[in-house]
Amino acid sequence: MIDLRSDTVTQPTDEMRLAMSRAAVGDDVYGEDPTVVELEEEVAALLGHEAALYCVTGSLANALAVRAVVPVGTELLCEAQAHVVRAELGAHAALAGVTTRTWSHPRGHADVDLVAPMVAPDVGPYFVRTAAVSVENTHNFAGGIVQTAAAMASVRALCDAEGLAMHVDGARLWNAAAATGAELPALTGGADVVAVCLSKGLGAPVGSLVVGSREVVDAARVWRKRLGAGWRQAGVLAAGGLWALRHHRERLVEDHAHARLLAESCGLDPATVETNIVVAPVPDAAAVVGRLASRGVRAGATGATTLRLVTHLGISEQDARDAARIVAEELR
Ligand SMILES: *Cc1c(COP(=O)(O)O)cnc(C)c1O
């Protein structure tokens, strides 16, 4: 099977497993796991922030990040297809009392001309107050679209002018950096709080981080424990994350090239595929997924008429070529 459902399906490599087996560990609730601390410091430095908190999933990282900057009863603005509003099962409402309002952009862009008119200042007991803007980079359901450093800087400027916090869901920020060559901090726009995943295309088996100021990360650490998600000798997992971060970032450009091959097979202009996700309109996504599966290609349906193909560490160039041929035949 060539599994293109998601970049979460990767298997840890032998070298990664070896690094994990040798990790120095301690009790992370006491802050004594040296490998977790090393990972947190390395990721904070990469993103140009003070601190980071290692946690189990990107959804938890987003939940802790949003909670840290959006007070109960205020709102977060985000794009209509954002993971925070579509794929986290209402976590921000259910766990943190946060409401959301969305802008829509056909390519998922964080376009300040769309965001600025939505900002609701504090007008007393009438309207919900906007507390923060969330931007997803890259944008998953829009098709792995990169928000440029310039776009991120404009959102930051809007937030500064309006007194809002800025959150970045950077589950695939690494892909945005590989695709553009831009610096990671520029691709976050210097957001107050960022969530990044190690368990997507980077290929670590588990793990995401909340990144921000010491104050934001301390608040996230309290809520992680409160939600029962403090962990003990997590360094075994963090070692896989460190390995992924140090060895699998540069190769992401290969995933992007493979995604462009697949885009062509779907009849899309490969230039519109910026990273490792191909989102293609099809008449009946479930039927196409079924036909592809019977020919050894697993794909995802993210809507009734939307096929999604995602490349990752587990997909070789030969896999991508084989899958592209089969997809082209089935879509013909
Ligand atoms: C995968 C993903 C997450 C987090 O997912 P988990 O499965 O909870 O780790 C968050 N945001 C985006 C954009 C994602 O693609």
GROMACS .gro file of C-alpha atoms and ligand atoms in nm:
model
  347
    1MET     CA    1   0.000   0.000   0.000
    2ILE     CA    2   0.115   0.353  -0.085
    3ASP     CA    3  -0.041   0.552   0.197
    4LEU     CA    4  -0.114   0.912   0.098
    5ARG     CA    5  -0.396   0.971   0.347
    6SER     CA    6  -0.182   1.189   0.571
    7ASP     CA    7   0.175   1.268   0.671
    8THR     CA    8   0.087   1.137   1.018
    9VAL     CA    9   0.122   0.775   0.900
   10THR     CA   10   0.504   0.776   0.894
   11GLN     CA   11   0.701   0.502   1.069
   12PRO     CA   12   1.005   0.594   1.280
   13THR     CA   13   1.327   0.508   1.097
   14ASP     CA   14   1.576   0.257   1.241
   15GLU     CA   15   1.816   0.538   1.333
   16MET     CA   16   1.537   0.729   1.504
   17ARG     CA   17   1.441   0.419   1.702
   18LEU     CA   18   1.803   0.377   1.806
   19ALA     CA   19   1.820   0.738   1.927
   20MET     CA   20   1.496   0.684   2.120
   21SER     CA   21   1.625   0.368   2.284
   22ARG     CA   22   1.932   0.552   2.411
   23ALA     CA   23   1.760   0.869   2.534
   24ALA     CA   24   1.849   1.000   2.879
   25VAL     CA   25   1.521   1.039   3.066
   26GLY     CA   26   1.376   1.172   3.391
   27ASP     CA   27   1.042   1.280   3.534
   28ASP     CA   28   0.916   1.559   3.308
   29VAL     CA   29   0.645   1.673   3.552
   30TYR     CA   30   0.938   1.764   3.781
   31GLY     CA   31   1.110   1.923   3.479
   32GLU     CA   32   1.383   1.658   3.507
   33ASP     CA   33   1.377   1.489   3.168
   34PRO     CA   34   1.697   1.611   2.999
   35THR     CA   35   1.589   1.503   2.651
   36VAL     CA   36   1.255   1.683   2.678
   37VAL     CA   37   1.433   1.996   2.804
   38GLU     CA   38   1.680   1.974   2.515
   39LEU     CA   39   1.396   1.945   2.263
   40GLU     CA   40   1.205   2.236   2.418
   41GLU     CA   41   1.513   2.460   2.415
   42GLU     CA   42   1.604   2.366   2.058
   43VAL     CA   43   1.256   2.436   1.922
   44ALA     CA   44   1.223   2.764   2.114
   45ALA     CA   45   1.558   2.879   1.971
   46LEU     CA   46   1.463   2.777   1.616
   47LEU     CA   47   1.146   2.984   1.636
   48GLY     CA   48   1.316   3.279   1.807
   49HIS     CA   49   1.113   3.247   2.125
   50GLU     CA   50   1.197   3.218   2.495
   51ALA     CA   51   1.043   2.884   2.578
   52ALA     CA   52   0.856   2.578   2.454
   53LEU     CA   53   0.644   2.299   2.600
   54TYR     CA   54   0.645   1.946   2.461
   55CYS     CA   55   0.305   1.780   2.451
   56VAL     CA   56   0.133   1.484   2.299
   57THR     CA   57  -0.056   1.622   1.997
   58GLY     CA   58  -0.089   1.930   1.781
   59SER     CA   59  -0.450   1.960   1.892
   60LEU     CA   60  -0.339   1.979   2.255
   61ALA     CA   61  -0.065   2.229   2.163
   62ASN     CA   62  -0.327   2.447   1.991
   63ALA     CA   63  -0.569   2.412   2.283
   64LEU     CA   64  -0.301   2.518   2.532
   65ALA     CA   65  -0.175   2.795   2.304
   66VAL     CA   66  -0.518   2.947   2.242
   67ARG     CA   67  -0.611   2.920   2.608
   68ALA     CA   68  -0.295   3.108   2.701
   69VAL     CA   69  -0.381   3.414   2.489
   70VAL     CA   70  -0.761   3.417   2.451
   71PRO     CA   71  -0.963   3.483   2.770
   72VAL     CA   72  -1.291   3.299   2.839
   73GLY     CA   73  -1.584   3.464   2.660
   74THR     CA   74  -1.377   3.641   2.395
   75GLU     CA   75  -1.318   3.538   2.036
   76LEU     CA   76  -1.049   3.409   1.805
   77LEU     CA   77  -1.057   3.498   1.433
   78CYS     CA   78  -0.939   3.234   1.187
   79GLU     CA   79  -0.989   3.115   0.829
   80ALA     CA   80  -1.301   2.903   0.767
   81GLN     CA   81  -1.104   2.586   0.679
   82ALA     CA   82  -0.856   2.621   0.968
   83HIS     CA   83  -0.772   2.309   1.168
   84VAL     CA   84  -0.852   2.494   1.495
   85VAL     CA   85  -1.212   2.547   1.388
   86ARG     CA   86  -1.273   2.240   1.170
   87ALA     CA   87  -1.075   1.951   1.307
   88GLU     CA   88  -1.038   1.990   1.683
   89LEU     CA   89  -1.392   1.886   1.777
   90GLY     CA   90  -1.484   2.223   1.925
   91ALA     CA   91  -1.198   2.206   2.179
   92HIS     CA   92  -1.157   2.581   2.211
   93ALA     CA   93  -1.526   2.623   2.295
   94ALA     CA   94  -1.556   2.305   2.500
   95LEU     CA   95  -1.240   2.347   2.708
   96ALA     CA   96  -1.163   2.720   2.711
   97GLY     CA   97  -1.491   2.909   2.653
   98VAL     CA   98  -1.352   3.063   2.333
   99THR     CA   99  -1.575   3.145   2.036
  100THR     CA  100  -1.451   3.178   1.680
  101ARG     CA  101  -1.544   3.386   1.376
  102THR     CA  102  -1.402   3.303   1.038
  103TRP     CA  103  -1.294   3.471   0.719
  104SER     CA  104  -1.292   3.275   0.393
  105HIS     CA  105  -1.024   3.286   0.131
  106PRO     CA  106  -1.029   3.047  -0.169
  107ARG     CA  107  -0.660   2.961  -0.112
  108GLY     CA  108  -0.675   2.981   0.269
  109HIS     CA  109  -0.467   3.297   0.281
  110ALA     CA  110  -0.437   3.516   0.588
  111ASP     CA  111  -0.535   3.828   0.394
  112VAL     CA  112  -0.542   4.131   0.626
  113ASP     CA  113  -0.793   4.301   0.400
  114LEU     CA  114  -1.036   4.024   0.498
  115VAL     CA  115  -0.931   4.007   0.864
  116ALA     CA  116  -0.914   4.377   0.955
  117PRO     CA  117  -1.287   4.455   0.906
  118MET     CA  118  -1.379   4.163   1.137
  119VAL     CA  119  -1.193   4.289   1.442
  120ALA     CA  120  -1.440   4.381   1.715
  121PRO     CA  121  -1.291   4.609   1.977
  122ASP     CA  122  -1.415   4.606   2.336
  123VAL     CA  123  -1.749   4.787   2.316
  124GLY     CA  124  -1.886   4.688   2.653
  125PRO     CA  125  -2.178   4.453   2.711
  126TYR     CA  126  -2.297   4.419   2.350
  127PHE     CA  127  -2.058   4.231   2.126
  128VAL     CA  128  -1.803   3.964   2.192
  129ARG     CA  129  -1.455   4.113   2.200
  130THR     CA  130  -1.188   3.990   1.958
  131ALA     CA  131  -0.883   3.875   2.154
  132ALA     CA  132  -0.663   3.712   1.890
  133VAL     CA  133  -0.608   3.616   1.528
  134SER     CA  134  -0.502   3.262   1.437
  135VAL     CA  135  -0.315   3.180   1.115
  136GLU     CA  136  -0.234   2.831   0.987
  137ASN     CA  137   0.104   2.797   0.814
  138THR     CA  138   0.102   2.589   0.602
  139HIS     CA  139  -0.275   2.571   0.559
  140ASN     CA  140  -0.373   2.205   0.560
  141PHE     CA  141  -0.725   2.190   0.415
  142ALA     CA  142  -0.650   2.467   0.167
  143GLY     CA  143  -0.386   2.233   0.019
  144GLY     CA  144  -0.064   2.293   0.211
  145ILE     CA  145  -0.062   2.660   0.118
  146VAL     CA  146   0.223   2.875   0.251
  147GLN     CA  147   0.148   3.206   0.424
  148THR     CA  148   0.442   3.423   0.318
  149ALA     CA  149   0.662   3.612   0.561
  150ALA     CA  150   0.514   3.934   0.420
  151ALA     CA  151   0.156   3.817   0.484
  152MET     CA  152   0.249   3.711   0.837
  153ALA     CA  153   0.410   4.050   0.901
  154SER     CA  154   0.089   4.227   0.793
  155VAL     CA  155  -0.120   4.017   1.031
  156ARG     CA  156   0.129   4.097   1.309
  157ALA     CA  157   0.100   4.467   1.232
  158LEU     CA  158  -0.280   4.446   1.243
  159CYS     CA  159  -0.268   4.264   1.577
  160ASP     CA  160  -0.028   4.523   1.718
  161ALA     CA  161  -0.246   4.810   1.598
  162GLU     CA  162  -0.561   4.652   1.746
  163GLY     CA  163  -0.407   4.519   2.068
  164LEU     CA  164  -0.470   4.155   1.973
  165ALA     CA  165  -0.266   3.844   2.035
  166MET     CA  166  -0.149   3.635   1.739
  167HIS     CA  167  -0.155   3.255   1.731
  168VAL     CA  168   0.006   3.044   1.461
  169ASP     CA  169  -0.091   2.684   1.398
  170GLY     CA  170   0.243   2.579   1.254
  171ALA     CA  171   0.181   2.205   1.241
  172ARG     CA  172   0.370   2.218   0.908
  173LEU     CA  173   0.575   2.534   0.956
  174TRP     CA  174   0.879   2.322   0.862
  175ASN     CA  175   0.726   2.266   0.517
  176ALA     CA  176   0.668   2.640   0.474
  177ALA     CA  177   1.038   2.700   0.552
  178ALA     CA  178   1.156   2.423   0.319
  179ALA     CA  179   0.936   2.554   0.037
  180THR     CA  180   1.034   2.920   0.063
  181GLY     CA  181   1.378   2.924   0.225
  182ALA     CA  182   1.241   3.190   0.462
  183GLU     CA  183   1.343   3.189   0.830
  184LEU     CA  184   1.109   3.012   1.071
  185PRO     CA  185   1.050   3.322   1.291
  186ALA     CA  186   0.953   3.524   0.981
  187LEU     CA  187   0.700   3.256   0.886
  188THR     CA  188   0.531   3.295   1.226
  189GLY     CA  189   0.521   3.674   1.194
  190GLY     CA  190   0.663   3.681   1.548
  191ALA     CA  191   0.333   3.546   1.679
  192ASP     CA  192   0.281   3.548   2.056
  193VAL     CA  193   0.223   3.175   2.056
  194VAL     CA  194   0.295   2.903   1.801
  195ALA     CA  195   0.210   2.533   1.787
  196VAL     CA  196   0.439   2.304   1.584
  197CYS     CA  197   0.415   1.929   1.515
  198LEU     CA  198   0.699   1.678   1.489
  199SER     CA  199   0.464   1.393   1.401
  200LYS     CA  200   0.369   1.504   1.049
  201GLY     CA  201   0.612   1.501   0.758
  202LEU     CA  202   0.913   1.514   0.992
  203GLY     CA  203   0.831   1.157   1.084
  204ALA     CA  204   0.851   1.148   1.464
  205PRO     CA  205   0.603   0.901   1.612
  206VAL     CA  206   0.457   1.145   1.868
  207GLY     CA  207   0.480   1.505   1.972
  208SER     CA  208   0.409   1.874   1.926
  209LEU     CA  209   0.520   2.189   2.103
  210VAL     CA  210   0.369   2.515   2.225
  211VAL     CA  211   0.623   2.793   2.171
  212GLY     CA  212   0.616   3.146   2.312
  213SER     CA  213   0.728   3.372   2.594
  214ARG     CA  214   0.820   3.220   2.930
  215GLU     CA  215   0.488   3.350   3.067
  216VAL     CA  216   0.278   3.191   2.791
  217VAL     CA  217   0.462   2.861   2.817
  218ASP     CA  218   0.432   2.855   3.198
  219ALA     CA  219   0.055   2.903   3.164
  220ALA     CA  220   0.042   2.623   2.906
  221ARG     CA  221   0.241   2.396   3.140
  222VAL     CA  222  -0.013   2.445   3.422
  223TRP     CA  223  -0.305   2.363   3.191
  224ARG     CA  224  -0.128   2.063   3.039
  225LYS     CA  225  -0.101   1.909   3.386
  226ARG     CA  226  -0.455   2.017   3.479
  227LEU     CA  227  -0.590   1.835   3.174
  228GLY     CA  228  -0.405   1.522   3.280
  229ALA     CA  229  -0.146   1.548   3.006
  230GLY     CA  230   0.168   1.589   3.215
  231TRP     CA  231   0.402   1.304   3.136
  232ARG     CA  232   0.695   1.140   3.299
  233GLN     CA  233   0.990   0.981   3.110
  234ALA     CA  234   0.874   1.136   2.785
  235GLY     CA  235   1.236   1.176   2.672
  236VAL     CA  236   1.203   0.843   2.490
  237LEU     CA  237   0.955   1.018   2.260
  238ALA     CA  238   1.132   1.354   2.260
  239ALA     CA  239   1.446   1.181   2.130
  240GLY     CA  240   1.250   1.075   1.821
  241GLY     CA  241   1.138   1.437   1.782
  242LEU     CA  242   1.493   1.569   1.812
  243TRP     CA  243   1.612   1.318   1.555
  244ALA     CA  244   1.335   1.423   1.317
  245LEU     CA  245   1.409   1.791   1.365
  246ARG     CA  246   1.782   1.747   1.303
  247HIS     CA  247   1.766   1.499   1.014
  248HIS     CA  248   1.436   1.528   0.831
  249ARG     CA  249   1.381   1.899   0.771
  250GLU     CA  250   1.600   1.936   0.465
  251ARG     CA  251   1.443   1.640   0.288
  252LEU     CA  252   1.094   1.797   0.299
  253VAL     CA  253   1.164   1.947  -0.045
  254GLU     CA  254   1.153   1.589  -0.181
  255ASP     CA  255   0.798   1.551  -0.045
  256HIS     CA  256   0.707   1.875  -0.220
  257ALA     CA  257   0.845   1.749  -0.553
  258HIS     CA  258   0.647   1.424  -0.509
  259ALA     CA  259   0.332   1.623  -0.438
  260ARG     CA  260   0.378   1.814  -0.765
  261LEU     CA  261   0.396   1.480  -0.951
  262LEU     CA  262   0.066   1.379  -0.792
  263ALA     CA  263  -0.089   1.717  -0.872
  264GLU     CA  264  -0.021   1.666  -1.242
  265SER     CA  265  -0.190   1.327  -1.225
  266CYS     CA  266  -0.501   1.500  -1.084
  267GLY     CA  267  -0.501   1.746  -1.374
  268LEU     CA  268  -0.388   2.034  -1.151
  269ASP     CA  269  -0.119   2.287  -1.235
  270PRO     CA  270   0.175   2.157  -1.026
  271ALA     CA  271   0.280   2.516  -0.961
  272THR     CA  272  -0.031   2.557  -0.744
  273VAL     CA  273   0.095   2.287  -0.507
  274GLU     CA  274   0.331   2.467  -0.271
  275THR     CA  275   0.423   2.192  -0.024
  276ASN     CA  276   0.329   1.827   0.046
  277ILE     CA  277  -0.052   1.836   0.023
  278VAL     CA  278  -0.259   1.799  -0.292
  279VAL     CA  279  -0.628   1.884  -0.267
  280ALA     CA  280  -0.815   1.797  -0.586
  281PRO     CA  281  -1.181   1.847  -0.674
  282VAL     CA  282  -1.343   1.520  -0.792
  283PRO     CA  283  -1.709   1.435  -0.863
  284ASP     CA  284  -1.734   1.170  -0.588
  285ALA     CA  285  -1.443   1.158  -0.344
  286ALA     CA  286  -1.557   0.846  -0.155
  287ALA     CA  287  -1.586   0.648  -0.479
  288VAL     CA  288  -1.240   0.759  -0.595
  289VAL     CA  289  -1.090   0.670  -0.257
  290GLY     CA  290  -1.245   0.322  -0.285
  291ARG     CA  291  -1.113   0.263  -0.637
  292LEU     CA  292  -0.764   0.384  -0.544
  293ALA     CA  293  -0.758   0.158  -0.236
  294SER     CA  294  -0.839  -0.145  -0.451
  295ARG     CA  295  -0.527  -0.058  -0.654
  296GLY     CA  296  -0.297  -0.012  -0.355
  297VAL     CA  297  -0.315   0.365  -0.309
  298ARG     CA  298  -0.472   0.503   0.006
  299ALA     CA  299  -0.607   0.857  -0.032
  300GLY     CA  300  -0.826   1.076   0.185
  301ALA     CA  301  -1.160   1.248   0.125
  302THR     CA  302  -1.176   1.579   0.311
  303GLY     CA  303  -1.519   1.661   0.165
  304ALA     CA  304  -1.780   1.493  -0.058
  305THR     CA  305  -1.600   1.622  -0.368
  306THR     CA  306  -1.248   1.677  -0.230
  307LEU     CA  307  -0.967   1.426  -0.263
  308ARG     CA  308  -0.654   1.481  -0.051
  309LEU     CA  309  -0.313   1.326  -0.118
  310VAL     CA  310  -0.027   1.390   0.123
  311THR     CA  311   0.338   1.300   0.070
  312HIS     CA  312   0.581   1.227   0.353
  313LEU     CA  313   0.892   1.047   0.477
  314GLY     CA  314   0.743   0.706   0.390
  315ILE     CA  315   0.686   0.787   0.021
  316SER     CA  316   0.979   0.726  -0.214
  317GLU     CA  317   1.011   0.880  -0.559
  318GLN     CA  318   0.909   0.543  -0.706
  319ASP     CA  319   0.600   0.533  -0.480
  320ALA     CA  320   0.507   0.884  -0.595
  321ARG     CA  321   0.548   0.788  -0.963
  322ASP     CA  322   0.345   0.468  -0.921
  323ALA     CA  323   0.071   0.649  -0.730
  324ALA     CA  324   0.061   0.931  -0.986
  325ARG     CA  325   0.008   0.679  -1.268
  326ILE     CA  326  -0.272   0.500  -1.081
  327VAL     CA  327  -0.442   0.826  -0.978
  328ALA     CA  328  -0.429   0.954  -1.336
  329GLU     CA  329  -0.584   0.630  -1.465
  330GLU     CA  330  -0.862   0.634  -1.206
  331LEU     CA  331  -0.948   1.001  -1.259
  332ARG     CA  332  -0.953   0.972  -1.638
  333LIG     C1  333  -0.234   1.769   1.220
  333LIG     C2  334  -0.265   1.909   1.249
  333LIG     C3  335  -0.278   1.955   1.381
  333LIG     C4  336  -0.268   1.868   1.503
  333LIG     O1  337  -0.303   1.739   1.487
  333LIG     P1  338  -0.288   1.624   1.597
  333LIG     O2  339  -0.338   1.508   1.520
  333LIG     O3  340  -0.371   1.663   1.710
  333LIG     O4  341  -0.143   1.613   1.633
  333LIG     C5  342  -0.300   2.089   1.400
  333LIG     N1  343  -0.309   2.173   1.297
  333LIG     C6  344  -0.294   2.134   1.171
  333LIG     C7  345  -0.298   2.234   1.060
  333LIG     C8  346  -0.274   2.000   1.142
  333LIG     O5  347  -0.262   1.961   1.015
   0.00000   0.00000   0.00000
